[in-house]
Coordinates of C-alpha atoms in Angstrom, one line a residue:
Chain A
M198 CA 0.0 0.0 0.0
P199 CA 1.4 3.4 -0.9
A200 CA 2.2 5.9 1.9
P201 CA -0.9 7.6 3.4
V202 CA -1.5 11.1 2.2
I203 CA -3.8 11.9 5.1
V204 CA -3.2 10.7 8.6
A205 CA -5.6 11.7 11.4
R206 CA -5.1 10.4 15.0
D207 CA -7.5 11.2 17.8
L208 CA -8.4 14.4 16.0
V209 CA -10.5 16.7 18.2
K210 CA -12.1 20.0 17.4
K211 CA -14.0 21.8 20.2
Y212 CA -16.0 25.0 20.0
Q213 CA -16.1 26.2 23.6
D214 CA -17.4 23.1 25.4
F215 CA -19.0 21.4 22.4
A216 CA -16.8 18.8 20.6
A217 CA -17.8 18.9 16.9
V218 CA -15.1 16.3 16.3
D219 CA -14.4 14.0 19.2
G220 CA -11.4 11.8 18.6
I221 CA -11.4 10.7 15.0
S222 CA -8.6 8.5 13.5
F223 CA -8.3 7.4 9.9
E224 CA -5.8 7.1 7.1
V225 CA -6.2 7.8 3.4
A226 CA -3.8 6.2 0.9
S227 CA -2.6 8.0 -2.2
G228 CA -5.1 7.4 -5.0
E229 CA -7.7 6.2 -2.7
S230 CA -11.3 7.4 -2.6
F231 CA -12.3 7.8 1.0
G232 CA -15.7 8.8 2.3
L233 CA -17.0 10.4 5.6
L234 CA -20.6 9.3 6.0
G235 CA -22.9 10.7 8.6
P236 CA -26.0 12.6 9.4
N237 CA -26.1 16.4 9.6
G238 CA -24.0 17.7 12.4
A239 CA -21.9 14.6 12.7
G240 CA -18.7 16.5 12.3
K241 CA -18.0 15.8 8.7
S242 CA -17.6 19.3 7.5
T243 CA -15.5 20.3 10.5
T244 CA -13.2 17.3 9.7
M245 CA -13.0 18.5 6.1
R246 CA -12.0 22.0 7.2
M247 CA -9.2 20.7 9.3
V248 CA -7.9 18.5 6.5
G249 CA -8.3 21.5 4.2
A250 CA -5.9 23.4 6.5
V251 CA -8.5 26.2 7.1
S252 CA -9.3 25.1 10.7
T253 CA -6.9 24.4 13.5
R254 CA -7.4 21.3 15.6
T255 CA -8.0 21.4 19.3
S256 CA -5.9 18.2 19.9
G257 CA -4.7 15.1 18.2
E258 CA -2.4 14.6 15.2
L259 CA -3.0 15.5 11.6
G260 CA -0.7 15.1 8.7
I261 CA -1.6 16.1 5.2
L262 CA 1.0 15.0 2.6
G263 CA 3.4 14.6 5.5
L264 CA 2.9 18.2 6.7
D265 CA 1.2 19.6 9.8
P266 CA -1.6 22.0 8.7
D267 CA -1.1 24.2 11.8
V268 CA 2.4 25.0 10.6
H269 CA 2.3 24.6 6.9
G270 CA -1.2 25.7 5.9
P271 CA -0.3 27.5 2.7
E272 CA 2.0 24.6 1.4
I273 CA -0.8 22.1 2.1
R274 CA -3.5 24.2 0.6
S275 CA -1.4 24.6 -2.6
Q276 CA -1.7 20.8 -3.1
L277 CA -5.4 20.6 -2.3
G278 CA -8.6 21.1 -4.4
V279 CA -11.6 22.2 -2.3
V280 CA -15.2 21.8 -3.3
P281 CA -17.1 23.4 -0.4
Q282 CA -20.6 22.4 0.6
S283 CA -22.2 25.5 -0.8
D284 CA -20.8 27.0 -4.0
N285 CA -18.7 30.0 -3.4
L286 CA -18.0 30.8 -7.0
D287 CA -17.1 34.4 -7.8
T288 CA -20.3 35.9 -9.1
E289 CA -18.7 39.1 -10.2
L290 CA -16.6 37.2 -12.7
R291 CA -17.6 35.2 -15.8
V292 CA -17.2 31.4 -16.0
R293 CA -13.7 31.2 -17.5
E294 CA -12.5 34.1 -15.5
N295 CA -13.4 32.2 -12.3
L296 CA -10.8 29.6 -13.3
L297 CA -8.2 32.1 -14.4
V298 CA -8.4 34.2 -11.3
Y299 CA -8.5 31.2 -9.0
G300 CA -5.4 29.8 -10.6
R301 CA -3.6 33.1 -10.0
Y302 CA -4.4 32.8 -6.2
F303 CA -2.0 29.8 -6.3
G304 CA 0.6 32.0 -7.9
L305 CA 0.6 29.9 -11.0
P306 CA 1.8 31.5 -14.3
R307 CA -0.9 33.1 -16.5
K308 CA -0.2 30.9 -19.5
L309 CA -0.3 27.7 -17.6
V310 CA -3.6 28.7 -15.9
A311 CA -5.2 29.7 -19.3
Q312 CA -4.3 26.3 -20.8
R313 CA -5.6 24.4 -17.8
A314 CA -8.7 26.5 -17.7
D315 CA -9.6 25.4 -21.2
E316 CA -8.9 21.8 -20.5
L317 CA -11.0 21.9 -17.3
L318 CA -13.9 23.6 -19.0
A319 CA -13.9 20.7 -21.4
F320 CA -13.6 18.2 -18.6
A321 CA -16.5 19.9 -16.7
Q322 CA -18.6 19.9 -19.9
L323 CA -18.9 23.6 -19.8
E324 CA -17.7 24.4 -23.3
G325 CA -19.6 27.3 -24.9
K326 CA -20.3 28.7 -21.4
E327 CA -16.9 30.5 -21.1
K328 CA -18.4 34.0 -21.1
A329 CA -21.6 33.1 -19.2
R330 CA -22.5 34.7 -15.9
V331 CA -22.1 32.3 -13.0
D332 CA -25.6 33.2 -11.8
A333 CA -27.0 32.1 -15.1
L334 CA -25.7 28.5 -14.7
S335 CA -27.8 25.6 -13.5
G336 CA -27.1 24.0 -10.1
G337 CA -25.3 21.1 -11.8
M338 CA -23.2 23.4 -14.0
K339 CA -22.2 25.5 -11.0
R340 CA -21.1 22.4 -9.1
R341 CA -19.0 21.2 -12.1
L342 CA -17.5 24.7 -12.4
T343 CA -16.6 24.5 -8.7
I344 CA -14.9 21.1 -9.3
A345 CA -13.1 22.5 -12.3
R346 CA -11.9 25.4 -10.2
A347 CA -10.7 23.0 -7.5
L348 CA -8.6 21.2 -10.1
I349 CA -6.9 24.3 -11.5
N350 CA -3.8 23.8 -9.3
D351 CA -3.6 20.1 -10.3
P352 CA -4.1 19.0 -6.7
R353 CA -2.9 15.8 -5.2
I354 CA -6.0 15.5 -3.0
L355 CA -9.5 16.7 -3.9
L356 CA -11.8 17.5 -0.9
L357 CA -15.5 17.3 -1.7
D358 CA -18.1 18.3 0.9
E359 CA -21.5 16.9 -0.1
P360 CA -20.7 17.2 -3.8
T361 CA -24.2 16.4 -5.1
T362 CA -26.6 17.7 -2.4
G363 CA -29.4 19.5 -4.0
L364 CA -28.8 18.3 -7.6
D365 CA -31.3 16.4 -9.7
P366 CA -30.6 12.7 -10.7
Q367 CA -29.2 13.6 -14.1
A368 CA -26.9 16.2 -12.8
R369 CA -25.7 13.8 -10.0
H370 CA -24.9 11.0 -12.5
I371 CA -22.9 13.4 -14.7
L372 CA -21.0 14.6 -11.6
W373 CA -20.3 11.0 -10.5
D374 CA -19.0 10.2 -13.9
R375 CA -16.6 13.1 -13.7
L376 CA -15.4 12.2 -10.2
F377 CA -15.0 8.6 -11.3
R378 CA -12.7 9.7 -14.1
L379 CA -10.6 11.7 -11.6
K380 CA -10.3 8.6 -9.4
E381 CA -9.2 6.6 -12.5
Q382 CA -6.5 9.2 -13.1
G383 CA -5.2 8.6 -9.6
T384 CA -6.5 11.7 -7.8
T385 CA -7.0 11.0 -4.1
L386 CA -10.6 11.9 -3.2
L387 CA -11.9 12.7 0.3
L388 CA -15.6 13.2 0.3
T389 CA -18.5 13.7 2.7
T390 CA -22.0 12.6 1.9
H391 CA -25.2 11.5 3.5
Y392 CA -26.3 9.7 0.3
M393 CA -25.6 6.0 0.5
D394 CA -25.7 5.4 -3.2
E395 CA -23.1 8.1 -3.6
A396 CA -20.8 6.5 -1.1
E397 CA -21.3 3.0 -2.8
Q398 CA -20.6 4.5 -6.2
L399 CA -17.5 6.5 -5.3
C400 CA -15.8 5.3 -2.1
D401 CA -13.2 2.5 -1.9
R402 CA -13.4 2.9 1.9
L403 CA -15.4 4.9 4.3
V404 CA -16.1 5.7 7.9
V405 CA -19.5 6.2 9.4
V406 CA -19.4 9.3 11.7
D407 CA -21.9 10.2 14.3
K408 CA -21.7 12.8 17.0
G409 CA -18.1 13.5 16.2
T410 CA -16.9 9.9 16.5
I411 CA -16.3 7.0 14.1
M412 CA -19.0 4.3 14.4
A413 CA -17.6 1.9 11.7
E414 CA -14.9 1.7 9.0
G415 CA -14.4 -0.4 5.9
S416 CA -15.3 -0.8 2.3
P417 CA -19.0 -0.6 1.5
A418 CA -19.2 -4.4 1.1
E419 CA -17.3 -5.0 4.3
L420 CA -19.6 -2.7 6.2
I421 CA -22.7 -4.4 4.9
R422 CA -21.3 -7.8 5.8
A423 CA -20.3 -6.6 9.3
H424 CA -23.4 -4.6 10.2
S425 CA -26.2 -6.1 8.2
T426 CA -27.4 -9.3 6.6
R427 CA -27.2 -10.3 3.0
E428 CA -30.9 -9.5 2.4
V429 CA -33.7 -7.6 4.0
L430 CA -37.4 -8.6 3.9
E431 CA -39.8 -5.6 4.1
V432 CA -43.4 -6.5 4.9
R433 CA -46.4 -4.1 5.4
F434 CA -49.6 -5.0 7.2
G435 CA -51.3 -1.6 7.0
S436 CA -51.0 1.0 9.7
D437 CA -53.7 -0.4 11.9
H438 CA -52.1 -3.9 12.3
N439 CA -48.5 -3.1 11.8
A440 CA -47.5 -2.7 15.5
E441 CA -49.4 -5.7 16.7
V442 CA -48.2 -8.1 13.9
G443 CA -44.8 -6.6 14.2
A444 CA -44.5 -7.5 17.9
R445 CA -45.6 -11.1 17.1
L446 CA -43.0 -11.4 14.3
A447 CA -40.3 -9.9 16.5
R448 CA -41.0 -12.7 19.0
A449 CA -41.1 -15.5 16.4
Q450 CA -38.2 -14.3 14.2
G451 CA -36.2 -13.2 17.2
A452 CA -36.3 -16.7 18.4
D453 CA -34.7 -17.7 15.0
G454 CA -31.9 -15.3 15.7
H455 CA -33.0 -12.7 13.1
R456 CA -33.0 -9.0 13.8
V457 CA -36.5 -7.5 13.4
E458 CA -37.2 -3.8 13.2
V459 CA -40.7 -2.6 13.6
L460 CA -41.3 0.8 11.9
P461 CA -44.5 2.7 12.0
D462 CA -45.4 1.7 8.4
R463 CA -43.6 -1.6 7.9
V464 CA -41.6 -4.4 9.5
L465 CA -38.0 -5.2 8.4
I466 CA -36.5 -8.7 8.9
Y467 CA -32.8 -9.0 8.4
S468 CA -31.9 -12.4 7.0
D469 CA -29.5 -14.0 4.6
N470 CA -32.5 -15.5 2.8
G471 CA -35.4 -13.1 2.6
E472 CA -37.6 -15.4 0.4
A473 CA -37.5 -18.2 3.0
E474 CA -38.5 -15.8 5.8
L475 CA -41.5 -14.6 3.7
V476 CA -42.6 -18.2 3.2
K477 CA -42.4 -18.8 6.9
I478 CA -44.5 -15.7 7.6
T479 CA -47.3 -16.8 5.1
E480 CA -47.2 -20.3 6.5
A481 CA -47.9 -18.8 9.9
G482 CA -51.1 -17.4 8.5
L483 CA -50.0 -13.8 8.2
R484 CA -51.0 -11.9 5.0
P485 CA -48.8 -9.0 4.4
V486 CA -50.3 -6.2 2.2
T487 CA -47.0 -5.9 0.4
S488 CA -43.7 -7.6 0.7
L489 CA -40.3 -6.9 -0.7
V490 CA -37.0 -8.8 -0.6
R491 CA -33.9 -6.8 -1.3
R492 CA -30.2 -6.8 -0.9
S493 CA -28.9 -5.0 2.2
S494 CA -27.5 -1.6 1.3
L495 CA -25.2 0.9 3.0
E496 CA -28.4 2.7 4.1
D497 CA -29.2 -0.2 6.4
V498 CA -25.8 -0.1 7.9
F499 CA -26.0 3.7 8.2
L500 CA -29.4 3.6 9.9
R501 CA -28.4 0.8 12.2
L502 CA -25.3 2.7 13.3
T503 CA -26.6 6.2 13.6
G504 CA -30.2 5.4 14.6
R505 CA -33.5 6.3 12.9
S506 CA -34.5 9.2 15.1
L507 CA -34.2 12.6 13.6
V508 CA -31.2 14.5 14.8
E509 CA -32.0 18.2 15.0
Chain B
M108 CA 6.8 21.8 -3.9
T109 CA 9.4 21.4 -1.2
G110 CA 6.8 20.3 1.4
A111 CA 5.5 17.3 -0.5
T112 CA 8.6 15.2 0.0
E113 CA 8.5 15.6 3.8
Q114 CA 7.4 12.4 5.4
D115 CA 8.0 13.3 9.0
F116 CA 5.3 14.8 11.1
A117 CA 7.7 16.1 13.8
P118 CA 7.4 19.9 13.7
S119 CA 11.1 20.1 14.5
S120 CA 12.0 18.7 11.1
I121 CA 10.8 21.9 9.4
R122 CA 11.0 25.2 11.0
P123 CA 7.6 26.9 11.6
R124 CA 7.3 30.0 9.5
P125 CA 4.5 32.1 11.1
V126 CA 4.8 34.9 8.6
R127 CA 4.5 32.5 5.7
S128 CA 1.2 31.2 7.0
L129 CA -0.1 34.7 6.9
Y130 CA 1.4 36.0 3.7
A131 CA 2.3 34.2 0.5
G132 CA 3.5 37.4 -1.2
N133 CA 0.7 37.2 -3.7
A134 CA -1.5 40.3 -2.9
R135 CA -1.3 41.0 -6.6
A136 CA -3.6 38.1 -7.5
V137 CA -6.3 39.6 -5.2
M138 CA -5.9 43.0 -6.9
L139 CA -6.1 41.4 -10.3
R140 CA -9.4 39.8 -9.3
G141 CA -10.7 43.2 -8.2
W142 CA -9.8 44.8 -11.5
R143 CA -11.4 42.0 -13.5
A144 CA -14.6 42.2 -11.4
T145 CA -14.7 45.9 -11.7
A146 CA -14.1 45.8 -15.4
S147 CA -16.9 43.3 -16.0
T148 CA -19.5 44.7 -13.6
N149 CA -19.4 48.2 -12.2
W150 CA -16.7 50.4 -13.8
L151 CA -19.3 53.1 -14.5
V152 CA -20.1 53.3 -10.8
V153 CA -16.5 53.7 -10.0
V154 CA -16.0 56.5 -12.6
S155 CA -19.1 58.3 -11.3
G156 CA -17.4 58.8 -8.0
L157 CA -14.9 61.1 -9.7
F158 CA -17.6 63.8 -10.1
E159 CA -18.8 64.2 -6.5
P160 CA -16.0 66.3 -5.2
I161 CA -16.0 68.3 -8.4
F162 CA -19.6 69.2 -7.9
Y163 CA -18.8 70.3 -4.3
L164 CA -16.0 72.5 -5.6
L165 CA -18.2 74.1 -8.2
A166 CA -21.2 74.7 -5.9
M167 CA -19.4 75.7 -2.7
G168 CA -16.1 77.0 -4.0
I169 CA -17.1 78.9 -7.1
G170 CA -20.8 79.5 -6.2
L171 CA -20.8 80.1 -2.5
G172 CA -17.2 81.3 -2.6
T173 CA -18.2 84.6 -4.3
L174 CA -20.0 85.6 -1.1
V175 CA -17.1 84.5 1.2
G176 CA -14.1 86.2 -0.4
A177 CA -10.6 85.4 0.8
V178 CA -9.5 83.2 3.8
T179 CA -6.4 83.9 5.8
L180 CA -4.2 80.9 6.5
S181 CA -2.3 80.3 9.8
N182 CA 0.9 81.8 8.2
G183 CA -0.9 85.0 7.4
Q184 CA -1.2 84.2 3.7
E185 CA -4.5 85.1 2.0
V186 CA -6.1 82.6 -0.4
S187 CA -9.3 82.6 -2.4
Y188 CA -12.1 80.5 -1.0
P189 CA -12.0 77.9 -3.9
A190 CA -8.2 77.5 -3.2
Y191 CA -9.0 77.1 0.5
I192 CA -11.6 74.3 0.1
A193 CA -10.1 72.5 -3.0
P194 CA -7.3 70.7 -1.0
A195 CA -9.9 69.6 1.6
L196 CA -12.1 68.2 -1.2
L197 CA -9.0 66.5 -2.6
A198 CA -8.4 64.7 0.7
V199 CA -12.1 63.9 0.8
A200 CA -11.9 62.4 -2.7
A201 CA -9.1 60.1 -1.6
M202 CA -11.1 59.2 1.5
N203 CA -14.3 58.5 -0.3
G204 CA -12.8 56.2 -3.0
A205 CA -10.9 54.2 -0.4
I206 CA -14.0 54.0 1.9
Y207 CA -16.4 52.8 -0.8
D208 CA -14.3 49.8 -1.7
S209 CA -13.1 48.9 1.8
T210 CA -16.4 49.1 3.6
W211 CA -19.5 48.2 1.6
N212 CA -17.8 46.2 -1.1
V213 CA -15.8 44.3 1.5
F214 CA -18.9 43.7 3.6
F215 CA -20.7 42.2 0.6
K216 CA -17.7 40.0 -0.2
M217 CA -17.3 38.8 3.3
Q218 CA -21.0 38.2 4.3
F219 CA -22.7 37.2 1.0
A220 CA -20.2 36.3 -1.7
K221 CA -18.0 34.1 0.5
L222 CA -15.2 35.4 -1.6
Y223 CA -12.6 35.4 1.2
E224 CA -13.5 31.9 2.2
G225 CA -12.7 30.8 -1.4
M226 CA -9.5 32.8 -1.4
L227 CA -8.2 31.4 1.9
S228 CA -8.7 27.8 0.8
T229 CA -5.9 28.4 -1.7
S230 CA -2.3 29.2 -0.9
L231 CA -3.2 32.8 -0.2
G232 CA -2.8 34.0 3.4
P233 CA -5.0 36.5 5.2
L234 CA -2.4 39.3 4.8
D235 CA -2.4 38.7 1.0
V236 CA -6.2 39.2 1.0
A237 CA -6.1 42.2 3.4
L238 CA -3.3 43.9 1.5
G239 CA -4.8 43.2 -2.0
E240 CA -8.2 44.5 -1.1
I241 CA -6.7 47.6 0.7
L242 CA -4.4 48.4 -2.2
L243 CA -7.3 48.1 -4.5
A244 CA -9.4 50.5 -2.4
L245 CA -6.3 52.8 -2.3
L246 CA -6.2 52.8 -6.1
R247 CA -9.8 53.9 -6.3
G248 CA -9.1 56.7 -3.9
A249 CA -6.0 57.6 -5.9
L250 CA -8.0 57.7 -9.1
Y251 CA -10.4 60.2 -7.7
A252 CA -7.7 62.3 -6.2
V253 CA -5.6 62.4 -9.4
G254 CA -8.7 63.4 -11.4
F255 CA -9.6 66.1 -8.9
Q256 CA -6.1 67.5 -8.8
L257 CA -6.2 67.9 -12.6
V258 CA -9.3 69.9 -12.2
M259 CA -7.6 72.0 -9.5
Q260 CA -4.7 72.6 -11.9
V261 CA -7.0 73.7 -14.7
L262 CA -8.8 76.1 -12.4
G263 CA -5.5 77.4 -11.0
L264 CA -6.1 76.2 -7.5
N265 CA -2.6 74.6 -7.0
L266 CA -0.8 77.7 -5.6
S267 CA 2.6 76.2 -5.0
W268 CA 5.1 73.7 -6.5
W269 CA 4.6 71.8 -3.2
A270 CA 1.3 70.7 -4.7
L271 CA 3.2 68.0 -6.5
L272 CA 3.7 66.3 -3.1
A273 CA -0.1 66.3 -2.7
L274 CA -0.2 63.2 -4.9
P275 CA 1.8 61.0 -2.6
A276 CA 0.0 62.6 0.3
V277 CA -3.4 61.5 -1.0
L278 CA -2.1 58.0 -1.6
L279 CA -1.2 57.9 2.0
I280 CA -4.6 59.2 3.0
A281 CA -6.4 56.7 0.8
F282 CA -4.2 53.9 2.2
G283 CA -5.0 54.9 5.7
F284 CA -8.8 55.0 5.1
A285 CA -8.8 51.8 3.1
S286 CA -6.8 50.0 5.8
A287 CA -9.0 51.3 8.7
G288 CA -12.2 50.9 6.7
M289 CA -11.6 47.2 6.1
A290 CA -10.5 46.6 9.7
V291 CA -13.8 48.2 11.0
T292 CA -15.9 46.4 8.3
S293 CA -14.4 43.0 9.4
Y294 CA -16.3 43.4 12.7
M295 CA -19.6 44.3 11.0
K296 CA -22.4 41.7 11.0
S297 CA -25.5 43.5 9.7
F298 CA -26.6 46.4 7.4
Q299 CA -27.7 48.4 10.4
Q300 CA -24.1 48.3 11.7
M301 CA -22.8 49.3 8.3
D302 CA -25.0 52.4 8.4
W303 CA -23.0 53.6 11.4
I304 CA -20.1 54.1 9.1
N305 CA -22.1 56.6 7.0
F306 CA -23.3 58.2 10.2
I307 CA -19.7 59.0 11.1
M308 CA -18.4 59.8 7.6
L309 CA -20.8 62.6 6.8
P310 CA -20.2 64.8 9.8
M311 CA -16.5 64.1 9.5
F312 CA -16.6 65.4 5.9
L313 CA -18.6 68.5 6.8
F314 CA -16.8 69.6 10.0
S315 CA -13.1 68.6 9.6
A316 CA -12.0 72.2 8.7
T317 CA -13.2 71.3 5.2
F318 CA -15.1 74.5 4.4
Y319 CA -13.9 76.9 7.2
P320 CA -11.1 77.1 9.7
L321 CA -11.1 75.1 12.9
S322 CA -10.9 78.3 14.9
V323 CA -14.7 78.8 14.7
Y324 CA -15.2 75.9 17.2
P325 CA -14.8 76.0 21.0
Q326 CA -11.5 74.5 22.2
W327 CA -12.9 71.1 23.3
L328 CA -14.6 70.5 19.9
Q329 CA -11.3 71.4 18.1
Y330 CA -9.6 68.6 20.1
V331 CA -12.3 66.1 19.0
I332 CA -11.9 67.1 15.4
Q333 CA -8.2 66.9 15.6
A334 CA -8.5 63.4 16.8
M335 CA -10.3 62.4 13.6
P336 CA -8.4 61.2 10.6
L337 CA -9.9 63.5 7.9
W338 CA -8.7 66.7 9.7
H339 CA -5.1 65.4 9.4
G340 CA -5.6 64.7 5.7
V341 CA -7.1 68.1 5.1
E342 CA -4.3 70.0 6.9
L343 CA -1.6 68.0 5.2
V344 CA -3.0 68.5 1.6
R345 CA -3.9 72.1 2.3
G346 CA -0.4 72.9 3.5
L347 CA 1.0 71.4 0.3
T348 CA -1.3 72.9 -2.3
T349 CA -1.2 76.4 -0.8
G350 CA 2.5 76.3 0.0
D351 CA 2.0 76.7 3.7
V352 CA 4.7 74.0 4.4
N353 CA 6.2 73.4 7.8
W354 CA 7.7 70.5 9.8
G355 CA 4.3 70.1 11.6
L356 CA 2.9 68.4 8.5
L357 CA 5.0 65.3 9.4
W358 CA 2.7 64.7 12.4
H359 CA -0.1 64.2 9.9
V360 CA 2.0 61.7 8.0
L361 CA 2.8 59.9 11.1
Y362 CA -1.0 59.7 12.0
Y363 CA -1.7 58.0 8.7
A364 CA 1.3 55.7 9.0
V365 CA -0.1 54.4 12.3
M366 CA -3.6 54.1 10.8
I367 CA -2.2 52.0 8.0
V368 CA -0.3 49.6 10.2
V369 CA -3.0 49.2 12.8
G370 CA -5.6 48.7 10.0
L371 CA -3.5 46.0 8.3
V372 CA -2.7 44.2 11.5
V373 CA -6.4 44.2 12.7
T374 CA -7.7 43.1 9.3
T375 CA -5.2 40.3 9.0
K376 CA -6.1 39.0 12.5
R377 CA -9.8 39.3 11.8
L378 CA -9.6 37.4 8.5
R379 CA -7.6 34.7 10.2
A380 CA -10.1 34.5 13.1
L381 CA -13.0 34.4 10.7
F382 CA -11.8 32.1 8.0
L383 CA -8.9 30.1 9.4
D384 CA -10.2 29.2 12.8

């Protein structure tokens, strides 16, 4: 395995008494695509800001490309590309100017920046929009321009904070395709998301973060294996009977060693063979209104680890 | 990059360079951004600011001035009323240009456009951003001042060769106001707070010995006005354009030097606290 480009050990960030990040440790290898998954307020963005060398840690160790961000902020930032959670494109400048000016912030020569700007506009599928106003772009285009801008300094690590939040499915898939190409080219990606499909699409490895600490770590497949079953059976009995039947199922299935989750609208039975469980249920004389057998997803892992209650 | 080859986390392996984390020596990139933005959005607004002091000069100096007659300076020299107020308006031109850019424009970029957040996630440091924005504001002040001094020359209101030194003097004044303006703005959170800046600027413009000598005020009020920055600018420029030059003018220079340094230090610290916490 190549030397890690990001090393975090017991990373803590406190705001007054509140610990936004409370002892996180992880390593990201060069060329790896690494995800931070978690609900809102889990500490993902705070972690990203520390890795991006724009926020100082309260305690713990952090090394980015072998350097300490508290001491070598500018050197580290010169090797990073940053896609923040909300676009902060320069609305007083046109599309291509955004790239040119941003490249100059890194002190890069004008000619090099101009050449890269054209390549990146093509990469971001923004040809023909060079002179457009930023405000006139669609959400997906703005996001792609932000990514193009983050690549202007040819960064070794690209930090993406919720890259597709708020985009429609078409725009998300285009964006995923672009990010996948970067990954193929060997760019190290560190991304936060609360979309499970995004994490499964893009991440080689990920950590599930909640309340500032790491709940689990591994590849998407490993996490599903460790924290869920192969399949999930979802059965609905209608709102009136759900709780009552659910309790019965929980007793019966629980005795078989299966995990059963009773939700207000349906009952989930975690099993390696969903069809077999469904047969057992119907044989017991229960008639679900609807039933569905599906593969376990990262979402099941996520909900199991971070809970179903709304964090607000 | 030299840093990329370092594999050791121990801080002792590389010496910390506190200044380098504040300043990448690239304030120019921030200024270039400002020029491009101005060129593509609001250059007409910028140019329109040239005329404000000229209108004051025509209305008060030439119009009202016919009723006033001559004014006697501290050295006993008599000058026409337009020649008396023109240097004050020159200082005001420099101040206004610098203040427009360093207050409202900076406020917008800081609160709404998230411009500095973007800049500070590159290799730029907070001092680059502060210096770049302040120098840009200074240039706007300088543009107004140069334009106004040309008008003064045409109207014969530069009474001495010392007037040539009024140009560096107005640069100093613009630098001081830009620096202090951005420092103050960095603490502002709302439009209501920003309005306080106007509330202070207008009386300062009217009462800083701009249109009549300080001696009309009671002693205590004179002290208050002498503590204000514009009075120092007016006195400095008036001394130069009328030829009433003495060593005392250096006090005014010192006042602005302090204003520039304090403004830069405060702005840099604030940017770091706000965007690199």
